[in-house]
mmCIF file of C-alpha atoms in Angstrom:
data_model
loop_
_atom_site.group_PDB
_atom_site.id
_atom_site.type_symbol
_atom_site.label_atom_id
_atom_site.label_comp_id
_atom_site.label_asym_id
_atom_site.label_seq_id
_atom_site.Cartn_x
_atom_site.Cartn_y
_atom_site.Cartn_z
ATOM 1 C CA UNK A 1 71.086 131.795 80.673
ATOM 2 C CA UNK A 2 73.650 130.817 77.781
ATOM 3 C CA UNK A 3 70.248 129.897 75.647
ATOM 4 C CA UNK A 4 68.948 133.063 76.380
ATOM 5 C CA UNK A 5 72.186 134.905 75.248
ATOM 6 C CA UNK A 6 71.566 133.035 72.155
ATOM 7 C CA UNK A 7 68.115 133.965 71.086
ATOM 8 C CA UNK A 8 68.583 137.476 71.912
ATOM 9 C CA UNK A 9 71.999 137.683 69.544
ATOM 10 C CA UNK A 10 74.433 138.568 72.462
ATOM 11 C CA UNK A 11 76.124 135.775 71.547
ATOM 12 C CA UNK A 12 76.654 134.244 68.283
ATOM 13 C CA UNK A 13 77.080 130.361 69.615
ATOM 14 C CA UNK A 14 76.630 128.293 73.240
ATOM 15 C CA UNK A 15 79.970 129.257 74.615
ATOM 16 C CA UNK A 16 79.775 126.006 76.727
ATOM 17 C CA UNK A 17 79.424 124.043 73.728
ATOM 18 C CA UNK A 18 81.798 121.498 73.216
ATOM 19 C CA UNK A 19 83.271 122.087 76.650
ATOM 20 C CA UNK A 20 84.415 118.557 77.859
ATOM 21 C CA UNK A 21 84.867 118.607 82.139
ATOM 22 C CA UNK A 22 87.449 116.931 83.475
ATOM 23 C CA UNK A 23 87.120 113.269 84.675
ATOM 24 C CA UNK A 24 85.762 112.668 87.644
ATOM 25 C CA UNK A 25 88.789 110.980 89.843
ATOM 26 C CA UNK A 26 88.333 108.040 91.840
ATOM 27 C CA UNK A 27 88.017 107.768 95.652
ATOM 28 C CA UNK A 28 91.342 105.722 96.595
ATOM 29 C CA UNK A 29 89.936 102.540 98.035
ATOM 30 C CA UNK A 30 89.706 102.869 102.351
ATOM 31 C CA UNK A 31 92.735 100.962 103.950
ATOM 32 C CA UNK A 32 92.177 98.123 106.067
ATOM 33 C CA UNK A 33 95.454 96.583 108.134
ATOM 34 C CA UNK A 34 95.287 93.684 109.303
ATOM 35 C CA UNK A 35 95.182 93.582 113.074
ATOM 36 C CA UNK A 36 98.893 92.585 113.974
ATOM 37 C CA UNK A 37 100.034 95.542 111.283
ATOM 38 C CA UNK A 38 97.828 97.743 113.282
ATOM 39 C CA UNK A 39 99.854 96.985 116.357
ATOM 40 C CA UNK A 40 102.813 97.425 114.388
ATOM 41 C CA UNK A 41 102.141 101.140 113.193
ATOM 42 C CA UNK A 42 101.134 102.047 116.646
ATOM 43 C CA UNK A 43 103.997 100.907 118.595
ATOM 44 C CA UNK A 44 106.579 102.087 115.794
ATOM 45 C CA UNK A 45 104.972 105.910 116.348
ATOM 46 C CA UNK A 46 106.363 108.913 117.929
ATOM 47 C CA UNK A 47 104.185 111.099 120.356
ATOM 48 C CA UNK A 48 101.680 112.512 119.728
ATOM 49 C CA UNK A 49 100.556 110.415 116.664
ATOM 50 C CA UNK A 50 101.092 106.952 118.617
ATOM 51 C CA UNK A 51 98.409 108.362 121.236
ATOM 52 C CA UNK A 52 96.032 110.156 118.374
ATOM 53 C CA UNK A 53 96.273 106.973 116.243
ATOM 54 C CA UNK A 54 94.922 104.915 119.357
ATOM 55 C CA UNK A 55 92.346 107.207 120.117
ATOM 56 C CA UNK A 56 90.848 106.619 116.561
ATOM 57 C CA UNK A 57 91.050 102.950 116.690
ATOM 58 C CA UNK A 58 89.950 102.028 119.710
ATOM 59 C CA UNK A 59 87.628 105.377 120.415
ATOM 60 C CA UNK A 60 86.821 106.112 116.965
ATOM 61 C CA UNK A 61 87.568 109.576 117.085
ATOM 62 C CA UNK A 62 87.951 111.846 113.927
ATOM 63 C CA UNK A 63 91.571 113.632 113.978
ATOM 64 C CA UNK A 64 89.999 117.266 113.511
ATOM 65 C CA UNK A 65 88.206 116.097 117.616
ATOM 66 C CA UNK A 66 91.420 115.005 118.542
ATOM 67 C CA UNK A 67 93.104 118.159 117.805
ATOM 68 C CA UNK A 68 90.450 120.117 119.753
ATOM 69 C CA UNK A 69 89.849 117.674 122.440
ATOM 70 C CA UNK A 70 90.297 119.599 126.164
ATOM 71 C CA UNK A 71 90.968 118.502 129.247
ATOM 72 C CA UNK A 72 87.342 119.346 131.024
ATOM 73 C CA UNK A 73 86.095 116.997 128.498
ATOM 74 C CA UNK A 74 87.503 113.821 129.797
ATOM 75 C CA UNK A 75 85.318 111.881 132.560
ATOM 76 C CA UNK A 76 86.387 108.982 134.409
ATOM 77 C CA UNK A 77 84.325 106.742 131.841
ATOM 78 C CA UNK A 78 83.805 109.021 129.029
ATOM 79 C CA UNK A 79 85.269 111.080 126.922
ATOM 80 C CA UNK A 80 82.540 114.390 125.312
ATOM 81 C CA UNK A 81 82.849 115.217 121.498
ATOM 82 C CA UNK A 82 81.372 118.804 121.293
ATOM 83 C CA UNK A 83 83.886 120.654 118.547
ATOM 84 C CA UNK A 84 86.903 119.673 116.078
ATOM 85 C CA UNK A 85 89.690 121.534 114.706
ATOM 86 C CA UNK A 86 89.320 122.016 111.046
ATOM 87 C CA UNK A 87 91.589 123.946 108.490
ATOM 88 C CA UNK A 88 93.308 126.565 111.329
ATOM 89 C CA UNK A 89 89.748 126.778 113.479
ATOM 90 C CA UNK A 90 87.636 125.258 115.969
ATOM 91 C CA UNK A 91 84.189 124.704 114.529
ATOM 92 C CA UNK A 92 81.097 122.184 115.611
ATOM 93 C CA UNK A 93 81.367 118.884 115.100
ATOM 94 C CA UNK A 94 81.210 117.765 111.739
ATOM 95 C CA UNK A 95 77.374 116.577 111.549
ATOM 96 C CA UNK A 96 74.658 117.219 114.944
ATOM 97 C CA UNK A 97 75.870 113.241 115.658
ATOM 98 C CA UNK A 98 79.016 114.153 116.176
ATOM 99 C CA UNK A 99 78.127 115.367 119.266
ATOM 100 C CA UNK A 100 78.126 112.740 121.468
ATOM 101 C CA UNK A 101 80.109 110.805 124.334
ATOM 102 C CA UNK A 102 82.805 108.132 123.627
ATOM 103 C CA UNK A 103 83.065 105.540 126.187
ATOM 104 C CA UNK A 104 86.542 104.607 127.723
ATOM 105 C CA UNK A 105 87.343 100.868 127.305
ATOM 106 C CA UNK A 106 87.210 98.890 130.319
ATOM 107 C CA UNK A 107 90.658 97.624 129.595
ATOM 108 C CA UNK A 108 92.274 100.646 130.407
ATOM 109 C CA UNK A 109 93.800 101.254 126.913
ATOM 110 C CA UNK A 110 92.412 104.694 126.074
ATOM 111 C CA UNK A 111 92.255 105.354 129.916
ATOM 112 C CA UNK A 112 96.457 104.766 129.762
ATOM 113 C CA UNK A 113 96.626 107.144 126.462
ATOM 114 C CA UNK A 114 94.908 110.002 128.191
ATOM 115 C CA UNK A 115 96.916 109.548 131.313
ATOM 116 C CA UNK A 116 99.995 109.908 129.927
ATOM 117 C CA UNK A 117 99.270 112.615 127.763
ATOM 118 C CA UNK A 118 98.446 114.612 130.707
ATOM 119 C CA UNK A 119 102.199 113.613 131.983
ATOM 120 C CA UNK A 120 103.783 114.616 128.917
ATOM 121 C CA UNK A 121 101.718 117.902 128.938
ATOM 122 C CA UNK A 122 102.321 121.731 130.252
ATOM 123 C CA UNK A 123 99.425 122.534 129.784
ATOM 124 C CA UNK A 124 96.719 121.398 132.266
ATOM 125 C CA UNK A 125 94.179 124.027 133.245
ATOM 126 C CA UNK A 126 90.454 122.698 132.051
ATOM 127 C CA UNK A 127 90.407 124.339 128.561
ATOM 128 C CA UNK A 128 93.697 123.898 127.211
ATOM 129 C CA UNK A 129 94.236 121.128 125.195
ATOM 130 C CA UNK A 130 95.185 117.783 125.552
ATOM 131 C CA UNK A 131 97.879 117.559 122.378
ATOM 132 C CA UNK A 132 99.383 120.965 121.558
ATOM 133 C CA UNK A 133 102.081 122.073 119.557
ATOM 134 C CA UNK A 134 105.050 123.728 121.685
ATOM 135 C CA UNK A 135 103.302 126.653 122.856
ATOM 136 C CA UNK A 136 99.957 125.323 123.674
ATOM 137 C CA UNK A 137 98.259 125.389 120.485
ATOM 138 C CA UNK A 138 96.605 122.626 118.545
ATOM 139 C CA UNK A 139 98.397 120.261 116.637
ATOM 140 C CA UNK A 140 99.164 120.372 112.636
ATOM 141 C CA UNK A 141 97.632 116.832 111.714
ATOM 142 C CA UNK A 142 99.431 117.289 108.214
ATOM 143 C CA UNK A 143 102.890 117.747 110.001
ATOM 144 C CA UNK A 144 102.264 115.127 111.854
ATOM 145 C CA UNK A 145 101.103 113.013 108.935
ATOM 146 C CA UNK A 146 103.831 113.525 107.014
ATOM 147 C CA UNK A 147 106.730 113.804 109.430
ATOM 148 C CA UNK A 148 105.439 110.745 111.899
ATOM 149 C CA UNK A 149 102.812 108.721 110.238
ATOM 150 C CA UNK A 150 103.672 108.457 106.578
ATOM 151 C CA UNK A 151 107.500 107.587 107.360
ATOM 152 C CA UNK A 152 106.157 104.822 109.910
ATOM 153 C CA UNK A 153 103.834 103.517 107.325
ATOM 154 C CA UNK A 154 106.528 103.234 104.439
ATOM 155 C CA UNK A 155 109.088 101.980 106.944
ATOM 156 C CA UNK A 156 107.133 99.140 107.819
ATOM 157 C CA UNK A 157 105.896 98.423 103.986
ATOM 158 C CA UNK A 158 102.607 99.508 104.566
ATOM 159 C CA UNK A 159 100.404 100.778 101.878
ATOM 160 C CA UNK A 160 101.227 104.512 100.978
ATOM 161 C CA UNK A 161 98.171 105.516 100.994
ATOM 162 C CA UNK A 162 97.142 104.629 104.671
ATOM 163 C CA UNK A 163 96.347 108.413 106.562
ATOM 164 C CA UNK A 164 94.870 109.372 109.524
ATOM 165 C CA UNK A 165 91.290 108.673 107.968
ATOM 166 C CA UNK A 166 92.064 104.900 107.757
ATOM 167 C CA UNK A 167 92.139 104.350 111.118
ATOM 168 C CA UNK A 168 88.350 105.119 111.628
ATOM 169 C CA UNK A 169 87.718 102.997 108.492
ATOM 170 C CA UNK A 170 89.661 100.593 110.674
ATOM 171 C CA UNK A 171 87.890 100.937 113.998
ATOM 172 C CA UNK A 172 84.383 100.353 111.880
ATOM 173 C CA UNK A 173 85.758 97.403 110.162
ATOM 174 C CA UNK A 174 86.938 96.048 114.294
ATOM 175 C CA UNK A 175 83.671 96.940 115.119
ATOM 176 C CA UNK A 176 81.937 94.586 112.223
ATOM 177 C CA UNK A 177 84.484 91.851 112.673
ATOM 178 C CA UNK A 178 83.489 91.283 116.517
ATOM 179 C CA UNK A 179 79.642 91.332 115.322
ATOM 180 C CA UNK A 180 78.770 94.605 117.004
ATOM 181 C CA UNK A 181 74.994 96.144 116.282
ATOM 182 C CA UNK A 182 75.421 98.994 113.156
ATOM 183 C CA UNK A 183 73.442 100.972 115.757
ATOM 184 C CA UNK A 184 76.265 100.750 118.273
ATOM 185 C CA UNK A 185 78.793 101.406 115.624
ATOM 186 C CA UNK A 186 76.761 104.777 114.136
ATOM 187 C CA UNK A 187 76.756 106.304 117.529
ATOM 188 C CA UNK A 188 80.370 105.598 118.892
ATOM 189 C CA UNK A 189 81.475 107.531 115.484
ATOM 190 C CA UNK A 190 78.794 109.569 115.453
ATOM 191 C CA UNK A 191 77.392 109.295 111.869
ATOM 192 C CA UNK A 192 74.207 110.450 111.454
ATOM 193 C CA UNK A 193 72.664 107.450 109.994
ATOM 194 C CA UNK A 194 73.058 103.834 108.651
ATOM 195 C CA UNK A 195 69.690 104.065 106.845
ATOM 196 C CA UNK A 196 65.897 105.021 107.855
ATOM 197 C CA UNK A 197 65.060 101.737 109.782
ATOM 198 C CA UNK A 198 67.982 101.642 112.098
ATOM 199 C CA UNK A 199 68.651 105.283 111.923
ATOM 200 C CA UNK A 200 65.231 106.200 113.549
ATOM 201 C CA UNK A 201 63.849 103.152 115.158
ATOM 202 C CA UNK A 202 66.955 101.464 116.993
ATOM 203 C CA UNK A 203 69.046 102.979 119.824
ATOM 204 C CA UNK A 204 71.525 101.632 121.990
ATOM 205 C CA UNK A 205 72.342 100.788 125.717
ATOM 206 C CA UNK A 206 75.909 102.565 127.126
ATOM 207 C CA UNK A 207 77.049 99.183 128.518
ATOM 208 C CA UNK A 208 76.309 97.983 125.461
ATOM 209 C CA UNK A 209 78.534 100.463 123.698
ATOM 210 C CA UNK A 210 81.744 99.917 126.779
ATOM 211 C CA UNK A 211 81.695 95.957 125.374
ATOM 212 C CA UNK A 212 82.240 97.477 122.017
ATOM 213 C CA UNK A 213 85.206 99.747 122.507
ATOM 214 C CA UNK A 214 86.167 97.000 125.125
ATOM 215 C CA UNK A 215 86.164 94.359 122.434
ATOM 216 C CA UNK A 216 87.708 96.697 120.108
ATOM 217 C CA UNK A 217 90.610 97.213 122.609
ATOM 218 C CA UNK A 218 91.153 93.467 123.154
ATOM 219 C CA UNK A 219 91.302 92.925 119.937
ATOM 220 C CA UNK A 220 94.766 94.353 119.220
ATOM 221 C CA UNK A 221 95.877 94.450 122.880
ATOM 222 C CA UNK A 222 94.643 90.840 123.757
ATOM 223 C CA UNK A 223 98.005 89.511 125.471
ATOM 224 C CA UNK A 224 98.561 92.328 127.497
ATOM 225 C CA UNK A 225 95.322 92.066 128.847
ATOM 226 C CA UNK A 226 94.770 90.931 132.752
ATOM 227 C CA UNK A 227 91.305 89.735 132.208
ATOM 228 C CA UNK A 228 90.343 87.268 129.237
ATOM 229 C CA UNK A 229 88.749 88.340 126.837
ATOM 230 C CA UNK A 230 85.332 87.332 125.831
ATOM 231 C CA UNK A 231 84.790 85.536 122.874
ATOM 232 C CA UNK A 232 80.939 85.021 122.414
ATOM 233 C CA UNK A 233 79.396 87.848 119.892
ATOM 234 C CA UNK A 234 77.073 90.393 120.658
#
């Protein structure tokens, strides 16, 4: 269009010539902890984040499904992903494979975090939600970043730059470590793919998918576990 203006005289030069864009600024490189810092950020929390931070490390949940996780969602060995909470409204998922089910750990960890959130909760009827604000609403994931996670995180000596993000980099990276399938991995955090070949040909088994959160659980919780942990990969 700016050529055209050209030929045809409405404009005397290529206004966008010599235009120079801004630079192109670099993704800050995903935060790994090591395990026994993961522990440490956890336990140092304040409710809700202590809870929401387990749920994304051992359950791989994103913090906009958090937010708008409800109560008729939770099964006894499950937990259903069908929306998030995403800048002041509840929308789909993020992608069609973010749809999907999220198997409770047979350790009991995630099991314990939903349990006593429903303790600490007024609200209980089947479509409220399980973390709300005071009067029932979802939760403000920056207020809570920035009044309970980022002070934790600095307190501790922690990289600044760890968020709420980091956490699912973190659950992948358990997931890896323990020699979990991609396949298994893709679907617990419901990405849409890991590339053609696995993407279309390979599925998993749910038990499968349990030993993965399981192992992903004992990993950071391993001496408060009652049952030993297995230590043969997948």
């Amino acid at each position: 269009i700016r050529d055209r203006g050209k030929a045809w005289e409405l404009v005397r030069a290529n206004p966008a010539q010599g235009v120079r864009l801004p630079r192109k600024k670099a993704r800050k490189p995903p935060i790994v902890l090591a395990k026994q810092d993961i522990r440490r950020v956890i336990e140092g929390l304040r409710e809700p984040t202590k809870s929401i931070v387990t749920l994304m490390v051992v359950g791989s949940l994103r913090v906009g499904e958090i937010a708008a996780l409800r109560w008729e969602r939770i099964h006894p060995d499950r937990i259903e992903i069908v929306e998030r909470f995403y800048e002041g409204e509840f929308d789909d998922t993020k992608t069609d494979a973010g749809r999907r089910s999220i198997p409770l750990d047979s350790h009991g960890i995630l099991r314990g975090v939903l349990d006593a959130a429903w303790q600490r909760s007024k609200h209980r009827n089947p479509g409220d939600l399980v973390f709300t604000n005071a009067k029932g609403g979802p939760v403000n994931r920056r207020n809570l970043l920035r009044r309970q996670l980022k002070p934790t995180i600095k307190q501790l000596g922690l990289p600044a730059s760890t968020d709420f993000r980091s956490f699912r980099t973190m659950h992948s990276s358990l997931m890896s470590s323990i020699g979990v399938r991609p396949e298994v991995t893709r679907d617990n955090m419901g990405h849409a793919n890991i590339d053609v070949t696995q993407n279309v040909y390979n599925r998993t088994w749910w038990e499968e998918r349990v030993e993965a959160v399981s192992m992903a659980a004992a990993t950071v919780w391993r001496e408060f576990l009652a049952q030993p942990v297995p230590t043969t990969r997948m």
